[in-house]
CSV table of C-alpha atoms and ligand atoms in Angstrom, one decimal:
chain,number,residue,atom,x,y,z
A,26,MET,CA,-25.6,18.2,9.8
A,27,ARG,CA,-22.4,16.5,11.1
A,28,ALA,CA,-20.8,18.0,14.1
A,29,ALA,CA,-17.1,18.9,13.9
A,30,ALA,CA,-15.2,16.0,15.5
A,31,ALA,CA,-13.4,16.8,18.7
A,32,SER,CA,-9.9,15.8,18.0
A,33,PRO,CA,-7.1,15.1,20.4
A,34,THR,CA,-4.3,17.6,20.2
A,35,GLN,CA,-0.8,16.7,19.0
A,36,THR,CA,0.5,16.1,22.5
A,37,GLU,CA,-2.4,13.7,23.3
A,38,ARG,CA,-2.0,11.7,20.0
A,39,VAL,CA,1.8,11.7,19.4
A,40,LYS,CA,4.0,10.0,21.9
A,41,PRO,CA,6.8,12.1,23.4
A,42,GLU,CA,9.6,10.3,21.7
A,43,GLN,CA,7.8,10.6,18.4
A,44,ALA,CA,7.3,14.4,19.0
A,45,ASN,CA,11.1,14.7,19.6
A,46,ARG,CA,11.8,12.9,16.4
A,47,ILE,CA,9.5,15.3,14.5
A,48,ALA,CA,11.1,18.2,16.2
A,49,ASP,CA,14.6,17.0,15.2
A,50,LEU,CA,13.5,16.5,11.6
A,51,ARG,CA,11.9,20.0,11.5
A,52,ALA,CA,15.1,21.5,12.8
A,53,ASP,CA,16.7,20.3,9.6
A,54,PHE,CA,14.4,22.6,7.6
A,55,PRO,CA,15.0,26.2,8.4
A,56,ALA,CA,12.0,27.4,6.3
A,57,LEU,CA,9.6,25.6,8.7
A,58,ALA,CA,10.7,28.0,11.5
A,59,THR,CA,9.6,31.1,9.6
A,60,GLN,CA,6.5,33.2,10.0
A,61,VAL,CA,3.8,34.2,7.5
A,62,ASN,CA,1.3,37.0,8.2
A,63,GLY,CA,2.6,37.1,11.8
A,64,LYS,CA,1.8,33.4,12.4
A,65,PRO,CA,4.2,30.4,12.4
A,66,LEU,CA,4.2,28.9,8.9
A,67,ALA,CA,2.2,25.7,8.5
A,68,TYR,CA,3.5,24.6,5.2
A,69,LEU,CA,0.9,22.2,3.7
A,70,ASP,CA,1.7,22.7,0.0
A,71,ASN,CA,4.2,20.0,-0.4
A,72,ALA,CA,2.7,18.5,-3.5
A,73,ALA,CA,3.5,21.8,-5.2
A,74,SER,CA,7.0,21.9,-3.9
A,75,THR,CA,8.8,20.7,-0.8
A,76,GLN,CA,11.1,22.7,1.5
A,77,ARG,CA,14.8,21.8,1.5
A,78,PRO,CA,16.8,20.5,4.4
A,79,GLN,CA,20.0,22.3,5.5
A,80,ALA,CA,22.0,19.3,4.2
A,81,VAL,CA,20.8,20.0,0.7
A,82,MET,CA,21.6,23.7,1.0
A,83,ASP,CA,25.0,22.9,2.5
A,84,ALA,CA,25.8,20.5,-0.4
A,85,LEU,CA,24.8,23.3,-2.9
A,86,ASN,CA,27.0,25.8,-1.1
A,87,ARG,CA,30.0,23.5,-0.8
A,88,TYR,CA,29.8,22.8,-4.5
A,89,GLU,CA,29.6,26.5,-5.4
A,90,VAL,CA,32.6,27.4,-3.1
A,91,GLU,CA,34.8,24.4,-3.4
A,92,MET,CA,34.1,22.8,-6.7
A,93,HIS,CA,32.3,24.8,-9.3
A,94,ALA,CA,33.7,24.5,-12.9
A,95,ASN,CA,32.2,23.1,-16.0
A,96,VAL,CA,31.9,19.3,-16.3
A,97,HIS,CA,33.3,16.7,-18.7
A,98,ARG,CA,36.0,19.0,-19.9
A,99,GLY,CA,38.6,18.0,-17.4
A,100,VAL,CA,41.9,19.5,-18.1
A,101,HIS,CA,42.1,20.9,-14.6
A,102,ALA,CA,41.5,19.6,-11.1
A,103,ARG,CA,38.3,21.6,-10.3
A,104,SER,CA,36.6,20.4,-13.5
A,105,ASP,CA,37.5,16.8,-12.5
A,106,GLN,CA,36.0,17.4,-9.1
A,107,ALA,CA,32.8,18.9,-10.5
A,108,THR,CA,32.5,16.0,-12.9
A,109,ALA,CA,33.0,13.5,-10.2
A,110,ALA,CA,30.4,15.2,-8.0
A,111,PHE,CA,27.9,15.5,-11.0
A,112,GLU,CA,28.4,11.8,-12.0
A,113,GLY,CA,28.2,10.8,-8.4
A,114,ALA,CA,24.7,12.4,-8.3
A,115,ARG,CA,23.8,10.3,-11.3
A,116,GLU,CA,24.8,7.2,-9.5
A,117,ARG,CA,22.7,8.3,-6.5
A,118,ALA,CA,19.7,8.7,-8.8
A,119,ARG,CA,20.5,5.3,-10.3
A,120,ALA,CA,20.4,3.8,-6.8
A,121,TRP,CA,17.2,5.7,-5.9
A,122,LEU,CA,15.4,4.2,-8.9
A,123,ASN,CA,17.3,0.9,-8.9
A,124,ALA,CA,18.2,1.4,-12.5
A,125,ALA,CA,20.5,-1.2,-14.0
A,126,SER,CA,23.1,1.4,-14.8
A,127,ALA,CA,23.8,5.1,-14.3
A,128,GLU,CA,23.7,5.5,-18.1
A,129,GLU,CA,20.0,5.0,-17.9
A,130,ILE,CA,19.6,8.3,-15.9
A,131,VAL,CA,19.3,11.5,-17.9
A,132,PHE,CA,19.3,14.8,-15.9
A,133,THR,CA,16.5,17.2,-16.9
A,134,ARG,CA,15.0,20.4,-15.6
A,135,GLY,CA,12.1,18.5,-14.0
A,136,ALA,CA,9.4,16.0,-14.6
A,137,THR,CA,7.9,18.2,-17.3
A,138,GLU,CA,11.1,18.2,-19.3
A,139,SER,CA,11.6,14.5,-18.8
A,140,ILE,CA,8.2,13.8,-20.3
A,141,ASN,CA,8.7,16.3,-23.1
A,142,LEU,CA,12.0,14.6,-23.9
A,143,VAL,CA,10.4,11.2,-24.4
A,144,ALA,CA,7.4,12.8,-26.4
A,145,ARG,CA,9.8,14.7,-28.7
A,146,CYS,CA,12.0,11.7,-29.4
A,147,LEU,CA,9.2,9.3,-30.2
A,148,ASP,CA,8.0,11.0,-33.3
A,149,LYS,CA,9.5,8.4,-35.7
A,150,ARG,CA,7.6,5.6,-34.0
A,151,MET,CA,4.2,7.3,-34.2
A,152,GLY,CA,1.8,7.9,-37.1
A,153,GLU,CA,-1.8,7.7,-38.2
A,154,GLY,CA,-3.3,4.8,-36.2
A,155,SER,CA,-0.9,5.1,-33.3
A,156,GLU,CA,-2.5,5.6,-29.9
A,157,ILE,CA,-1.2,7.0,-26.6
A,158,LEU,CA,-3.1,5.8,-23.6
A,159,LEU,CA,-3.4,8.3,-20.7
A,160,THR,CA,-5.6,8.5,-17.7
A,161,ARG,CA,-8.1,11.2,-16.8
A,162,MET,CA,-6.1,12.1,-13.7
A,163,GLU,CA,-2.9,13.2,-15.5
A,164,HIS,CA,-1.2,16.5,-14.7
A,165,HIS,CA,-1.1,18.8,-17.7
A,166,SER,CA,2.7,17.9,-18.0
A,167,ASN,CA,1.6,14.4,-18.9
A,168,ILE,CA,-1.1,15.5,-21.4
A,169,VAL,CA,0.1,18.5,-23.4
A,170,PRO,CA,3.4,16.9,-24.7
A,171,TRP,CA,1.4,14.0,-26.0
A,172,GLN,CA,-1.1,16.3,-27.7
A,173,GLN,CA,1.8,18.1,-29.4
A,174,LEU,CA,3.2,14.7,-30.4
A,175,CYS,CA,-0.2,13.9,-32.0
A,176,GLU,CA,-0.2,17.2,-33.9
A,177,ARG,CA,3.2,16.4,-35.3
A,178,THR,CA,2.5,12.7,-36.2
A,179,GLY,CA,-1.2,12.1,-36.6
A,180,ALA,CA,-1.3,9.8,-33.5
A,181,ARG,CA,-4.4,9.9,-31.2
A,182,ILE,CA,-4.8,10.1,-27.4
A,183,GLN,CA,-7.1,7.7,-25.6
A,184,VAL,CA,-8.1,8.4,-22.0
A,185,ALA,CA,-8.8,5.8,-19.3
A,186,PRO,CA,-11.6,7.0,-17.0
A,187,VAL,CA,-11.5,7.6,-13.2
A,188,LEU,CA,-14.1,6.2,-10.9
A,189,ASP,CA,-16.1,8.4,-8.4
A,190,SER,CA,-13.6,7.5,-5.7
A,191,GLY,CA,-10.7,8.8,-7.8
A,192,GLU,CA,-9.5,5.3,-8.5
A,193,LEU,CA,-8.3,4.5,-12.1
A,194,ASP,CA,-10.9,2.4,-13.8
A,195,LEU,CA,-8.6,-0.5,-14.5
A,196,LYS,CA,-11.3,-2.5,-16.4
A,197,ALA,CA,-11.8,0.4,-18.9
A,198,PHE,CA,-8.0,0.8,-19.0
A,199,GLN,CA,-7.6,-2.8,-20.0
A,200,GLU,CA,-10.2,-2.5,-22.7
A,201,LEU,CA,-8.4,0.5,-24.2
A,202,LEU,CA,-5.1,-1.4,-24.3
A,203,HIS,CA,-4.9,-3.0,-27.7
A,204,SER,CA,-2.3,-3.4,-30.4
A,205,GLY,CA,-2.5,0.1,-31.6
A,206,VAL,CA,-1.3,1.5,-28.3
A,207,GLN,CA,2.2,2.7,-28.8
A,208,LEU,CA,2.7,4.1,-25.3
A,209,VAL,CA,1.0,4.2,-22.0
A,210,ALA,CA,1.8,7.3,-20.0
A,211,VAL,CA,0.4,7.3,-16.4
A,212,THR,CA,1.0,9.1,-13.2
A,213,HIS,CA,2.2,7.1,-10.2
A,214,VAL,CA,0.4,9.4,-7.8
A,215,SER,CA,-2.3,11.9,-8.7
A,216,ASN,CA,-1.2,15.3,-7.7
A,217,ALA,CA,-4.8,16.6,-7.4
A,218,MET,CA,-6.1,13.8,-5.2
A,219,GLY,CA,-3.2,11.8,-3.8
A,220,VAL,CA,-4.6,8.5,-5.2
A,221,ILE,CA,-1.7,6.0,-5.9
A,222,ASN,CA,-2.1,4.1,-9.1
A,223,PRO,CA,-1.2,0.4,-9.3
A,224,VAL,CA,1.7,1.1,-11.6
A,225,ALA,CA,3.2,-2.4,-11.3
A,226,GLU,CA,-0.1,-3.9,-12.4
A,227,ILE,CA,-0.4,-1.3,-15.2
A,228,CYS,CA,3.1,-2.2,-16.4
A,229,ARG,CA,2.2,-5.9,-16.5
A,230,MET,CA,-0.9,-5.2,-18.4
A,231,ALA,CA,0.9,-3.0,-20.9
A,232,ARG,CA,3.7,-5.4,-21.3
A,233,ARG,CA,1.2,-8.2,-22.2
A,234,ALA,CA,-0.3,-5.8,-24.8
A,235,GLY,CA,3.2,-4.9,-26.1
A,236,ALA,CA,3.0,-1.2,-25.1
A,237,PRO,CA,5.9,0.6,-23.5
A,238,VAL,CA,5.1,2.5,-20.3
A,239,LEU,CA,6.1,6.0,-19.1
A,240,ILE,CA,5.4,6.7,-15.4
A,241,ASP,CA,5.1,10.3,-14.2
A,242,GLY,CA,6.7,9.9,-10.8
A,243,ALA,CA,6.7,13.6,-9.8
A,244,GLN,CA,4.5,13.0,-6.8
A,245,ALA,CA,5.9,9.6,-5.9
A,246,ALA,CA,9.7,9.8,-6.0
A,247,GLY,CA,10.2,11.5,-2.6
A,248,HIS,CA,7.5,9.5,-0.8
A,249,ILE,CA,7.4,5.9,-2.1
A,250,PRO,CA,10.4,3.6,-2.4
A,251,LEU,CA,11.0,2.9,-6.1
A,252,ASP,CA,12.5,0.1,-8.2
A,253,ALA,CA,12.3,0.7,-11.9
A,254,GLN,CA,13.6,-2.8,-12.7
A,255,ASP,CA,11.0,-4.4,-10.5
A,256,LEU,CA,8.3,-2.2,-11.9
A,257,ASP,CA,9.5,-3.1,-15.4
A,258,CYS,CA,8.6,0.4,-16.8
A,259,ASP,CA,10.3,1.9,-19.8
A,260,PHE,CA,10.5,5.5,-18.6
A,261,TYR,CA,10.2,7.1,-15.2
A,262,ALA,CA,10.1,10.9,-14.7
A,263,LEU,CA,11.0,12.6,-11.5
A,264,SER,CA,11.2,16.1,-10.2
A,265,GLY,CA,13.8,17.4,-7.8
A,266,HIS,CA,11.8,20.2,-6.2
A,267,LYS,CA,9.1,17.8,-5.1
A,268,MET,CA,11.6,15.7,-3.2
A,269,TYR,CA,13.5,18.3,-1.1
A,270,ALA,CA,15.9,19.4,-3.8
A,271,PRO,CA,16.0,22.7,-5.7
A,272,THR,CA,13.8,23.7,-8.6
A,273,GLY,CA,15.2,23.3,-12.1
A,274,ILE,CA,16.5,19.8,-11.7
A,275,GLY,CA,14.9,16.4,-12.4
A,276,ALA,CA,15.7,13.1,-14.0
A,277,LEU,CA,14.4,10.7,-16.5
A,278,TYR,CA,15.0,7.0,-16.2
A,279,ALA,CA,14.9,5.2,-19.5
A,280,ARG,CA,15.8,1.6,-20.2
A,281,ARG,CA,19.1,1.4,-22.1
A,282,PRO,CA,17.7,0.0,-25.4
A,283,TRP,CA,15.4,3.1,-25.6
A,284,LEU,CA,18.3,5.5,-25.0
A,285,GLU,CA,20.3,3.6,-27.7
A,286,GLU,CA,17.4,3.9,-30.1
A,287,LEU,CA,15.9,7.3,-29.6
A,288,PRO,CA,17.3,10.3,-31.5
A,289,PRO,CA,18.7,13.3,-29.5
A,290,PHE,CA,16.3,15.7,-27.9
A,291,LEU,CA,18.1,19.1,-28.0
A,292,GLY,CA,21.2,19.8,-30.1
A,293,GLY,CA,24.4,21.5,-28.8
A,294,GLY,CA,27.6,20.9,-26.9
A,295,GLU,CA,28.0,17.8,-24.6
A,296,MET,CA,25.7,15.7,-26.7
A,297,ILE,CA,28.1,15.3,-29.7
A,298,LEU,CA,31.2,13.4,-30.4
A,299,GLU,CA,32.2,15.2,-33.6
A,300,VAL,CA,30.7,18.2,-35.4
A,301,ARG,CA,31.4,18.9,-39.1
A,302,PHE,CA,29.2,21.0,-41.3
A,303,GLU,CA,28.7,17.9,-43.4
A,304,GLU,CA,27.8,15.6,-40.6
A,305,THR,CA,27.6,15.4,-36.8
A,306,THR,CA,28.0,12.3,-34.7
A,307,TYR,CA,26.3,12.0,-31.4
A,308,ASN,CA,27.6,11.1,-28.0
A,309,ALA,CA,26.5,7.9,-26.2
A,310,PRO,CA,23.6,8.0,-23.7
A,311,PRO,CA,22.9,9.7,-21.3
A,312,HIS,CA,25.1,12.6,-22.6
A,313,ARG,CA,23.3,12.5,-26.0
A,314,PHE,CA,20.2,13.7,-24.2
A,315,GLU,CA,21.9,16.4,-22.1
A,316,ALA,CA,22.8,19.2,-24.6
A,317,GLY,CA,24.6,22.2,-23.2
A,318,THR,CA,26.0,22.8,-19.7
A,319,PRO,CA,23.8,20.9,-17.3
A,320,ASN,CA,22.4,22.1,-14.0
A,321,ILE,CA,25.5,20.8,-12.1
A,322,SER,CA,24.7,22.2,-8.7
A,323,GLY,CA,21.0,21.1,-9.0
A,324,ALA,CA,22.0,17.5,-9.8
A,325,ILE,CA,24.5,17.5,-6.8
A,326,ALA,CA,21.7,18.9,-4.5
A,327,LEU,CA,19.3,16.3,-5.8
A,328,GLY,CA,21.9,13.6,-4.9
A,329,ALA,CA,22.2,15.2,-1.4
A,330,ALA,CA,18.4,15.2,-1.0
A,331,MET,CA,18.3,11.5,-1.9
A,332,ASP,CA,21.1,10.9,0.7
A,333,TYR,CA,19.1,12.8,3.3
A,334,LEU,CA,15.9,10.8,2.6
A,335,ALA,CA,17.8,7.5,2.5
A,336,GLY,CA,19.7,8.4,5.7
A,337,HIS,CA,16.4,8.8,7.6
A,338,GLY,CA,14.8,5.8,5.9
A,339,LEU,CA,12.2,6.5,3.2
A,340,GLU,CA,9.9,3.8,4.5
A,341,ARG,CA,10.0,5.4,8.0
A,342,LEU,CA,9.3,8.8,6.6
A,343,ALA,CA,6.5,7.4,4.4
A,344,ALA,CA,4.9,5.8,7.5
A,345,MET,CA,5.0,9.3,9.2
A,346,GLU,CA,3.2,10.7,6.2
A,347,ARG,CA,0.6,8.0,6.2
A,348,GLU,CA,-0.1,8.8,9.8
A,349,LEU,CA,-0.5,12.5,9.0
A,350,LEU,CA,-2.9,11.6,6.2
A,351,GLU,CA,-5.0,9.6,8.6
A,352,HIS,CA,-5.2,12.4,11.1
A,353,ALA,CA,-6.0,15.0,8.4
A,354,THR,CA,-8.7,12.8,6.8
A,355,GLU,CA,-10.3,12.3,10.2
A,356,ARG,CA,-10.2,16.0,11.1
A,357,LEU,CA,-11.5,17.2,7.8
A,358,ARG,CA,-14.2,14.6,7.5
A,359,GLY,CA,-15.6,16.0,10.7
A,360,ILE,CA,-16.2,19.4,9.2
A,361,ALA,CA,-19.8,20.1,8.1
A,362,GLY,CA,-20.1,20.8,4.3
A,363,LEU,CA,-16.6,19.6,3.5
A,364,ARG,CA,-16.3,16.9,0.7
A,365,ILE,CA,-13.0,15.1,0.1
A,366,ILE,CA,-12.2,14.5,-3.6
A,367,GLY,CA,-10.3,11.3,-4.0
A,368,THR,CA,-11.2,8.7,-1.3
A,369,ALA,CA,-9.7,5.7,-3.0
A,370,LYS,CA,-6.9,3.8,-1.2
A,371,PRO,CA,-4.0,3.7,-1.3
A,372,LYS,CA,-3.3,7.4,-1.1
A,373,SER,CA,-0.3,9.6,-0.6
A,374,ALA,CA,-0.5,12.4,2.0
A,375,VAL,CA,-2.7,14.7,0.0
A,376,VAL,CA,-6.3,15.8,0.9
A,377,SER,CA,-8.2,17.6,-1.8
A,378,PHE,CA,-11.5,19.0,-0.8
A,379,VAL,CA,-14.4,21.4,-1.6
A,380,MET,CA,-16.6,23.2,0.9
A,381,ASP,CA,-20.2,24.1,0.3
A,382,ASP,CA,-20.5,27.7,-1.0
A,383,ILE,CA,-16.9,28.6,-0.4
A,384,HIS,CA,-14.6,29.0,-3.4
A,385,PRO,CA,-11.3,27.2,-2.9
A,386,HIS,CA,-9.4,30.5,-3.5
A,387,ASP,CA,-11.3,32.2,-0.7
A,388,LEU,CA,-10.5,29.3,1.5
A,389,GLY,CA,-6.8,29.5,0.6
A,390,THR,CA,-6.7,33.2,1.3
A,391,ILE,CA,-8.4,32.8,4.7
A,392,LEU,CA,-6.0,30.0,5.7
A,393,ASP,CA,-3.1,32.1,4.5
A,394,HIS,CA,-4.0,34.8,7.0
A,395,GLU,CA,-3.7,32.1,9.7
A,396,GLY,CA,-0.2,31.2,8.3
A,397,VAL,CA,-1.5,28.0,6.8
A,398,ALA,CA,-0.3,27.5,3.2
A,399,ILE,CA,-2.4,25.2,1.0
A,400,ARG,CA,-3.0,25.1,-2.7
A,401,ALA,CA,-6.3,26.1,-4.4
A,402,GLY,CA,-7.4,25.7,-8.0
A,403,HIS,CA,-7.3,23.1,-10.7
A,404,HIS,CA,-3.8,21.8,-9.8
A,405,CYS,CA,-2.8,21.5,-13.5
A,406,ALA,CA,-5.3,18.7,-13.8
A,407,MET,CA,-8.3,20.4,-15.5
A,408,PRO,CA,-9.6,17.2,-17.2
A,409,LEU,CA,-9.8,15.6,-13.7
A,410,MET,CA,-11.6,18.7,-12.3
A,411,GLU,CA,-14.1,18.5,-15.2
A,412,ARG,CA,-14.7,14.8,-14.4
A,413,PHE,CA,-15.9,15.9,-11.0
A,414,GLY,CA,-17.8,18.9,-12.3
A,415,LEU,CA,-15.5,21.3,-10.3
A,416,PRO,CA,-13.6,24.4,-11.2
A,417,GLY,CA,-11.0,23.4,-8.6
A,418,THR,CA,-10.4,22.2,-5.1
A,419,ALA,CA,-8.5,23.2,-2.0
A,420,ARG,CA,-5.6,20.9,-1.4
A,421,ALA,CA,-3.5,20.3,1.7
A,422,SER,CA,-0.5,18.1,1.0
A,423,PHE,CA,1.8,16.9,3.7
A,424,ALA,CA,5.5,15.9,4.1
A,425,PHE,CA,7.0,13.9,7.0
A,426,TYR,CA,8.0,17.2,8.7
A,427,ASN,CA,4.4,18.3,9.2
A,428,THR,CA,2.6,18.0,12.5
A,429,HIS,CA,-0.8,17.3,14.0
A,430,ASP,CA,-0.9,20.8,15.3
A,431,GLU,CA,-0.5,22.2,11.8
A,432,ILE,CA,-3.4,19.9,10.6
A,433,ASP,CA,-5.5,21.1,13.6
A,434,ARG,CA,-4.7,24.7,12.5
A,435,LEU,CA,-5.9,23.8,9.0
A,436,ALA,CA,-9.1,22.4,10.4
A,437,SER,CA,-9.8,25.4,12.6
A,438,GLY,CA,-9.0,27.8,9.7
A,439,ILE,CA,-11.6,25.9,7.6
A,440,GLU,CA,-14.1,26.2,10.4
A,441,THR,CA,-13.4,30.0,10.6
A,442,ALA,CA,-14.1,30.3,6.8
A,443,ARG,CA,-17.3,28.3,7.2
A,444,ARG,CA,-18.5,30.7,9.9
A,445,LEU,CA,-17.5,33.7,7.8
A,446,PHE,CA,-19.4,32.5,4.8
A,447,ARG,CA,-22.5,31.2,6.6
B,510,PLP,N1,3.5,15.6,-12.9
B,510,PLP,C1,2.9,15.7,-11.7
B,510,PLP,C2,2.0,14.6,-11.3
B,510,PLP,C3,3.1,16.9,-11.0
B,510,PLP,O1,2.4,17.0,-9.8
B,510,PLP,C4,3.9,17.9,-11.5
B,510,PLP,C5,4.0,19.2,-10.7
B,510,PLP,O2,3.2,19.5,-10.0
B,510,PLP,C6,4.6,17.7,-12.7
B,510,PLP,C7,4.4,16.5,-13.4
B,510,PLP,C8,5.5,18.7,-13.2
B,510,PLP,O3,6.8,18.6,-12.5
B,510,PLP,P1,7.9,19.6,-12.6
B,510,PLP,O4,7.6,20.8,-11.8
B,510,PLP,O5,9.1,18.9,-12.1
B,510,PLP,O6,8.1,19.9,-14.1
């Protein structure tokens, strides 16, 4: 039996100036100063949703008070202001993804809607004999829309396997990439394990095979610097609430030729140029894909979240998360009976694990009593859980604002659970 590793405390491991920097960053997030079950909140469920900095909430509030009006109908000053702020957010998203133009950014409700948009609009390109290549580690959001597409068109799904370490089996992926593959849809980062896929390599392989690529970037966009042009992907989906912005906002990057070619997603106002009962003509992209009044405040808040992250330096924040991952991996590895699912490198700051004889939900409940918020279950990745023969895992996921102390509280909560269930 392994003994629990004695770990240095936060103050021993983290230099004073670093601790000050973390304290300053934490002060930007009021939610982190709250209590749960009488204990200070240790929020370790960032892969499910991140907390918002005050700057994002201020941007939201400023918009609501000073600017709110409907957009793109500018016969009055406030509507002009709202439109400028909304389109300004699109430009921020362009810069975030290094898209060639802001017209390549479509605002959506989140990564799920971004993926559904593409799946819905691809019907005409798919038929009997078409294949969509996914991986075993996809989130349900990057599986179900493709299954629905297959039901509508007769296309088939192929699934690239995952190795025991959680790494994508690239050799098998290559073998599945043949001329019938009409689309590759792959996650940038596995939400259930944190494993980072080699998406640049995947795009190169797919390009050689003539297959377009959609990347589900829900878990990457707030943690990894992105460059859609350099990646050479066709579509990139991102989610606002996983990158310090509110829920109900996300974006889809799509290369311009795709947006020119694809039919509209939803029908309604905003997406049209002219409507007659005989015939309707559609607006140019991206508006063609944004039917109805958009989530104006959400888009502006997403822009503010991007500004916040850029202001602090995403690379620097990512380095802080890597350091937290190292500490958490070291602490959790030292706990007897604990097995980490997803050991491949590189990884984002997610540790998914199972404990001998303790159901992940029981673990989650015990930790919650200690004020430690983690996620337990299948993480919307049931095919991946099945691959590992597990009903689910416990998952701690970190953001740059987390601390060693919080990770130490996680580890001691797990030890408590272990003693209770012995
Ligand atoms: N894809 C991945 C990898 C995710 O982790 C999630 C959410 O957990 C989604 C897609 C869905 O994102 P959204 O909540 O923005 O629809």
